[in-house]
Amino acid sequence: MASGSAKNKAVGGGGGAGQVLDGSDIMELVENEEVFSSFVDHKFQELDRDCDGKLSVKELEPAVADIGAALGLPAQGTSADSDHIYSEVLNEFTHGKQEQVSKTEFKEVLSDILLGMAAGLKRDPIVILRIDGEDLREFINSPSFEPEMISIFSQFDLPEGSLRDYITKALQQLTVEQGMPPSTDSWVMSNIVEPALQTVAGCAHEQPISQDTFLAEFKKVAESVAQHLAEQPVIVAHSENTFDGSGIKRLLANKFELDKSLEAALKTVPKDRNGKMSKEYLRVALDVVGPSAGLPPYGGLEEMDKVVTDVFNMVNADDGKVVKEDEFKKLLTEILGSIMLQLEGSPISVSSNSVVHEPLTSSTLLSPSS
């Protein structure tokens, strides 16, 4: 599989680099036939409660839940979007119709799922950071603190805003590099931010809030946040990626991989009685090729969606006309090339941070069996 075009940068946390999850451990497990077979034997035995040598849909549910946890999905039943993914994982095992799954089938599907997870982590590694207030204190005491906070304050438009509103909004602008976990997370807000904000609760201040007042009070709150983080460190999963077209470039340069990806994409596109395909399915086909080219799925990243839409408009991909298979493949390759050129000229950088509320070992999918 071609590696993606996302370049990743680890960031510090608590004064040091975080643990990097890049899929190498998963890859090592699956590629060692003896170890993986033993792993599957143990997992199958754990799940096969009635010891009949087959797994029922009910017996598969813990494995599906573990895969969801390993993918970072919320618990089943809490989100319609994630529940759809849980259903898709279950369908992978049962092929949408089987009521029981053999050990061989279980091993094959689990291998595919784990390799897909490993490829995703290789393309977009996740850095696990322990945020304990040390980096935030360092930022507060650094020469850049005041100018950066003045810059943040100058961007606010809160004519009726209280000092508390200003400080809450400013905390949301701080990054993990500055030692601040996502303050929009409900746990962080309740356990770290709200207690720290008590220092300004009930204080009467002039309206509008002056820059000097903001700086002085924000520093007090930030110091309190750092203290709360020292007492209750927060674990954050952080990824930082730049989509610069290099993944597409590698794919286009490898004819074997390109042909394989295009053929896989074409299998998802219906043909009319003359064997022709509608151009309206180019977007679907691009999503199939996407992982091999280091592209996120359409709808997953607004900035990338705009690039894709612009390229589709350039090649009249949405005109609904039907074309022969060769023309369809040619158009899809042209679209990839155009997206590559756009990203080379204007790379898209994104970062994401999510608080890890469960211990990292909460998913038993990859944990040793007892």
XYZ file of C-alpha atoms in Angstrom:
370
model
C 0.000 0.000 0.000
C 1.310 3.404 -0.878
C 2.061 5.624 2.044
C 0.028 8.775 2.371
C 0.978 12.358 1.887
C 0.476 13.423 5.478
C 3.658 14.623 7.105
C 3.494 14.383 10.885
C 5.255 16.259 13.620
C 5.393 15.072 17.200
C 4.907 17.735 19.789
C 6.032 17.953 23.360
C 3.796 17.369 26.344
C 4.690 17.690 29.983
C 8.211 18.681 29.046
C 8.894 15.819 26.637
C 7.857 14.098 23.428
C 4.686 11.985 23.557
C 4.208 8.331 22.772
C 3.833 7.921 18.989
C 1.253 5.443 17.683
C 2.332 4.763 14.090
C 0.868 1.284 13.492
C 4.234 -0.500 13.623
C 3.236 -2.651 16.624
C 0.025 -3.747 14.890
C 1.903 -4.490 11.658
C 4.494 -6.521 13.543
C 1.759 -8.598 15.202
C -0.153 -9.392 11.998
C 2.935 -10.128 9.885
C 4.307 -12.702 12.377
C 2.197 -15.716 11.349
C 2.997 -17.803 14.429
C 2.341 -14.990 16.927
C -0.794 -13.781 15.107
C -2.236 -17.319 14.906
C -1.677 -17.746 18.633
C -3.261 -14.315 19.234
C -6.326 -15.285 17.155
C -6.615 -18.646 18.951
C -6.736 -16.914 22.338
C -9.209 -14.248 21.191
C -11.458 -16.789 19.477
C -11.477 -18.976 22.587
C -12.366 -15.979 24.772
C -15.274 -15.046 22.506
C -16.590 -18.573 21.849
C -18.605 -18.809 25.064
C -20.547 -21.961 24.087
C -17.365 -23.662 22.741
C -19.041 -24.756 19.495
C -16.116 -23.661 17.284
C -18.161 -20.830 15.730
C -18.863 -17.255 16.745
C -22.463 -16.050 16.790
C -23.350 -12.403 16.197
C -23.792 -11.984 19.971
C -20.376 -13.549 20.653
C -18.793 -11.198 18.082
C -20.149 -8.075 19.798
C -17.247 -7.718 22.319
C -14.724 -7.938 19.436
C -16.637 -5.295 17.464
C -16.770 -3.051 20.563
C -12.999 -3.478 21.052
C -12.305 -2.570 17.435
C -14.452 0.543 17.882
C -12.509 1.491 21.020
C -9.197 0.927 19.214
C -10.427 3.213 16.415
C -11.315 5.866 18.998
C -15.093 5.643 18.408
C -17.566 6.553 21.150
C -19.385 3.641 22.811
C -21.953 1.843 20.686
C -25.410 3.378 21.002
C -24.179 6.916 21.706
C -23.839 8.208 18.122
C -25.703 7.343 14.923
C -22.573 8.000 12.834
C -20.346 5.705 14.886
C -23.097 3.057 15.166
C -23.024 2.862 11.373
C -19.297 2.033 11.540
C -19.934 -0.635 14.215
C -22.528 -2.200 11.894
C -20.059 -2.134 9.005
C -17.413 -3.890 11.142
C -19.925 -6.582 12.129
C -20.918 -7.008 8.473
C -17.257 -7.538 7.588
C -17.257 -10.584 9.860
C -20.670 -11.941 8.890
C -20.657 -10.778 5.227
C -24.057 -9.270 6.044
C -25.867 -12.594 6.186
C -23.989 -15.332 8.059
C -25.198 -16.057 11.569
C -21.974 -17.785 12.581
C -18.303 -17.163 11.795
C -15.535 -19.766 11.718
C -12.078 -19.224 13.201
C -10.574 -19.000 9.692
C -13.055 -16.278 8.690
C -12.493 -14.471 11.992
C -8.732 -14.492 11.433
C -8.988 -13.215 7.834
C -11.308 -10.317 8.683
C -9.405 -9.369 11.853
C -6.164 -9.336 9.842
C -7.699 -7.019 7.216
C -9.116 -4.661 9.849
C -5.859 -4.492 11.817
C -3.772 -3.921 8.671
C -6.155 -1.121 7.687
C -5.739 0.443 11.126
C -1.939 0.081 10.888
C -1.887 1.703 7.428
C -3.991 4.579 8.727
C -1.664 5.124 11.686
C 1.392 4.925 9.432
C -0.134 7.621 7.237
C -1.409 9.730 10.162
C 0.463 8.818 13.359
C -1.095 9.846 16.648
C 1.003 11.311 19.442
C -0.265 10.553 22.939
C 0.554 13.498 25.210
C 0.384 13.769 28.983
C -0.449 17.404 29.725
C 0.469 18.150 33.327
C 0.743 21.941 33.498
C 4.518 22.108 32.993
C 4.380 23.374 29.404
C 1.588 25.825 30.279
C 3.681 27.306 33.114
C 6.616 27.578 30.724
C 4.416 29.475 28.229
C 3.034 31.800 30.937
C 6.589 32.736 32.002
C 7.964 33.075 28.464
C 8.581 36.373 26.608
C 5.995 35.351 24.001
C 3.116 35.099 26.503
C 2.112 38.754 26.578
C 2.325 39.502 22.816
C 0.475 36.286 21.951
C -2.314 36.976 24.440
C -2.601 40.598 23.227
C -2.958 39.259 19.681
C -5.694 36.841 20.808
C -7.479 39.593 22.786
C -7.435 41.947 19.784
C -9.354 39.401 17.687
C -12.308 39.207 20.072
C -15.571 40.961 19.307
C -17.514 40.656 22.565
C -19.108 44.105 23.176
C -21.301 42.744 25.980
C -18.843 40.058 27.069
C -17.849 39.611 30.690
C -14.256 39.085 31.810
C -15.126 35.421 32.283
C -16.315 35.246 28.648
C -13.040 36.747 27.424
C -10.893 34.371 29.474
C -12.939 31.283 28.505
C -12.658 32.197 24.829
C -8.914 32.880 25.170
C -8.300 29.485 26.794
C -9.940 27.884 23.749
C -7.318 29.572 21.549
C -4.371 27.983 23.381
C -2.858 24.849 21.853
C -1.345 21.615 23.160
C 2.067 23.042 22.200
C 1.408 25.758 24.774
C 0.396 23.124 27.309
C -3.397 23.505 27.129
C -5.690 20.512 26.490
C -8.856 21.182 24.410
C -10.972 23.299 26.762
C -14.069 22.505 24.690
C -13.917 18.945 26.048
C -16.623 18.579 28.711
C -14.343 16.848 31.250
C -11.600 19.462 30.825
C -14.165 22.247 31.167
C -15.727 20.783 34.332
C -12.574 19.631 36.096
C -9.861 22.045 34.944
C -11.306 25.242 33.451
C -14.382 25.862 35.640
C -12.462 25.537 38.945
C -9.739 27.875 37.601
C -12.357 30.439 36.550
C -13.532 30.749 40.148
C -10.752 33.316 40.607
C -12.735 35.791 38.455
C -16.254 34.744 39.403
C -18.273 37.583 40.856
C -15.638 40.272 40.225
C -16.985 43.531 38.853
C -14.914 45.019 36.026
C -15.314 47.978 33.733
C -16.992 47.618 30.359
C -15.575 47.175 27.838
C -12.850 44.947 29.267
C -9.462 46.623 28.944
C -6.380 44.868 27.605
C -4.496 45.325 30.885
C -7.329 43.859 32.949
C -7.611 40.920 30.576
C -3.864 40.182 30.703
C -3.653 40.351 34.486
C -6.727 38.210 35.138
C -6.010 35.741 32.334
C -2.554 35.069 33.777
C -4.091 34.233 37.172
C -6.568 31.813 35.586
C -3.892 30.201 33.395
C -1.685 29.652 36.446
C -4.637 28.043 38.215
C -5.281 25.840 35.162
C -1.625 24.734 35.276
C -2.016 23.845 38.956
C -5.164 21.793 38.282
C -3.376 20.008 35.424
C -0.501 19.152 37.777
C -3.051 17.568 40.126
C -5.092 15.918 37.351
C -2.982 15.470 34.183
C -4.941 15.132 30.941
C -4.072 12.603 28.226
C -4.531 13.991 24.703
C -4.311 12.208 21.348
C -2.692 14.712 18.972
C -2.110 14.518 15.233
C -0.698 17.168 12.958
C -0.735 16.561 9.218
C 0.142 18.371 6.021
C -1.482 17.216 2.782
C 0.978 18.313 0.110
C 0.244 15.978 -2.809
C 3.311 13.768 -2.255
C 1.160 10.672 -1.642
C -0.628 11.182 -4.986
C 2.733 11.739 -6.680
C 4.041 8.405 -5.358
C 0.892 6.597 -6.471
C 0.976 8.075 -9.985
C 4.643 7.098 -10.292
C 3.905 3.455 -9.416
C 1.969 2.000 -12.362
C 1.266 -1.323 -10.620
C -0.203 0.344 -7.497
C -2.101 2.879 -9.606
C -3.686 0.205 -11.827
C -4.594 -1.871 -8.762
C -6.225 1.136 -7.090
C -8.125 2.123 -10.237
C -9.399 -1.440 -10.732
C -10.599 -1.548 -7.109
C -12.391 1.764 -7.638
C -14.051 0.603 -10.844
C -15.547 -2.424 -9.067
C -17.679 -0.025 -7.009
C -19.106 1.744 -10.075
C -22.244 0.355 -11.810
C -22.235 -0.017 -15.609
C -25.076 0.382 -18.065
C -26.016 -2.257 -20.642
C -23.254 -0.978 -22.947
C -20.598 -1.280 -20.232
C -20.393 2.499 -19.796
C -20.138 4.380 -16.482
C -21.696 7.631 -15.341
C -19.257 10.402 -14.423
C -21.388 11.085 -11.353
C -19.612 8.106 -9.734
C -16.161 9.710 -10.061
C -16.464 11.092 -6.531
C -17.247 7.615 -5.161
C -14.301 6.157 -7.099
C -11.985 8.886 -5.791
C -12.900 7.917 -2.219
C -11.863 4.314 -2.964
C -8.498 5.422 -4.391
C -8.068 8.057 -1.649
C -6.336 5.942 1.046
C -3.658 4.828 -1.441
C -3.083 8.464 -2.418
C -2.999 9.808 1.134
C -6.300 11.676 0.737
C -9.003 11.919 3.416
C -12.537 10.781 2.480
C -14.752 13.403 0.860
C -16.598 15.236 3.621
C -13.837 14.602 6.141
C -11.931 17.863 5.685
C -13.572 21.068 4.472
C -10.418 22.558 2.922
C -9.783 19.350 0.938
C -13.427 19.174 -0.169
C -13.019 22.635 -1.717
C -9.918 21.494 -3.655
C -11.751 18.387 -4.912
C -14.819 20.412 -5.915
C -12.665 22.928 -7.822
C -10.892 20.103 -9.678
C -14.197 18.380 -10.528
C -15.494 21.649 -11.946
C -12.337 22.054 -14.050
C -12.751 18.642 -15.710
C -16.580 18.812 -15.920
C -16.776 15.693 -13.752
C -20.306 16.463 -12.554
C -21.992 16.774 -15.948
C -23.635 13.329 -15.545
C -22.432 11.994 -18.921
C -21.634 8.296 -19.405
C -18.193 7.226 -20.602
C -16.338 4.031 -21.422
C -14.254 2.323 -18.735
C -10.946 3.535 -20.171
C -12.194 7.118 -20.292
C -13.443 6.830 -16.707
C -9.995 5.651 -15.540
C -8.321 8.413 -17.540
C -10.583 11.044 -15.935
C -9.934 9.670 -12.448
C -6.171 9.776 -13.052
C -6.467 13.330 -14.391
C -8.410 14.332 -11.269
C -5.696 12.865 -9.051
C -3.029 14.771 -10.981
C -4.929 18.049 -10.704
C -5.474 17.599 -6.950
C -1.739 16.886 -6.599
C -0.824 20.131 -8.383
C -3.258 22.138 -6.233
C -1.830 20.656 -3.012
C 1.770 21.154 -4.147
C 0.996 24.832 -4.727
C -1.060 25.273 -1.533
C -0.549 22.473 1.016
C -3.303 21.946 3.576
C -2.217 21.631 7.210
C -4.577 20.310 9.858
C -4.221 19.278 13.467
C -6.606 17.527 15.790
C -6.665 16.983 19.526
C -8.973 14.723 21.478
C -8.950 13.951 25.172
C -8.466 10.266 25.956
C -10.962 9.582 28.739
C -10.212 5.884 29.098
C -6.820 4.339 29.904
C -4.882 3.509 26.747
C -5.275 -0.179 27.565
C -9.094 0.076 27.785
C -9.460 -1.758 24.477
C -8.647 -5.424 24.920
C -8.323 -5.922 21.169
C -4.525 -5.930 21.243
C -3.971 -6.800 24.885
C -2.500 -10.220 25.762
C -5.021 -12.826 26.814
C -4.848 -13.967 30.400
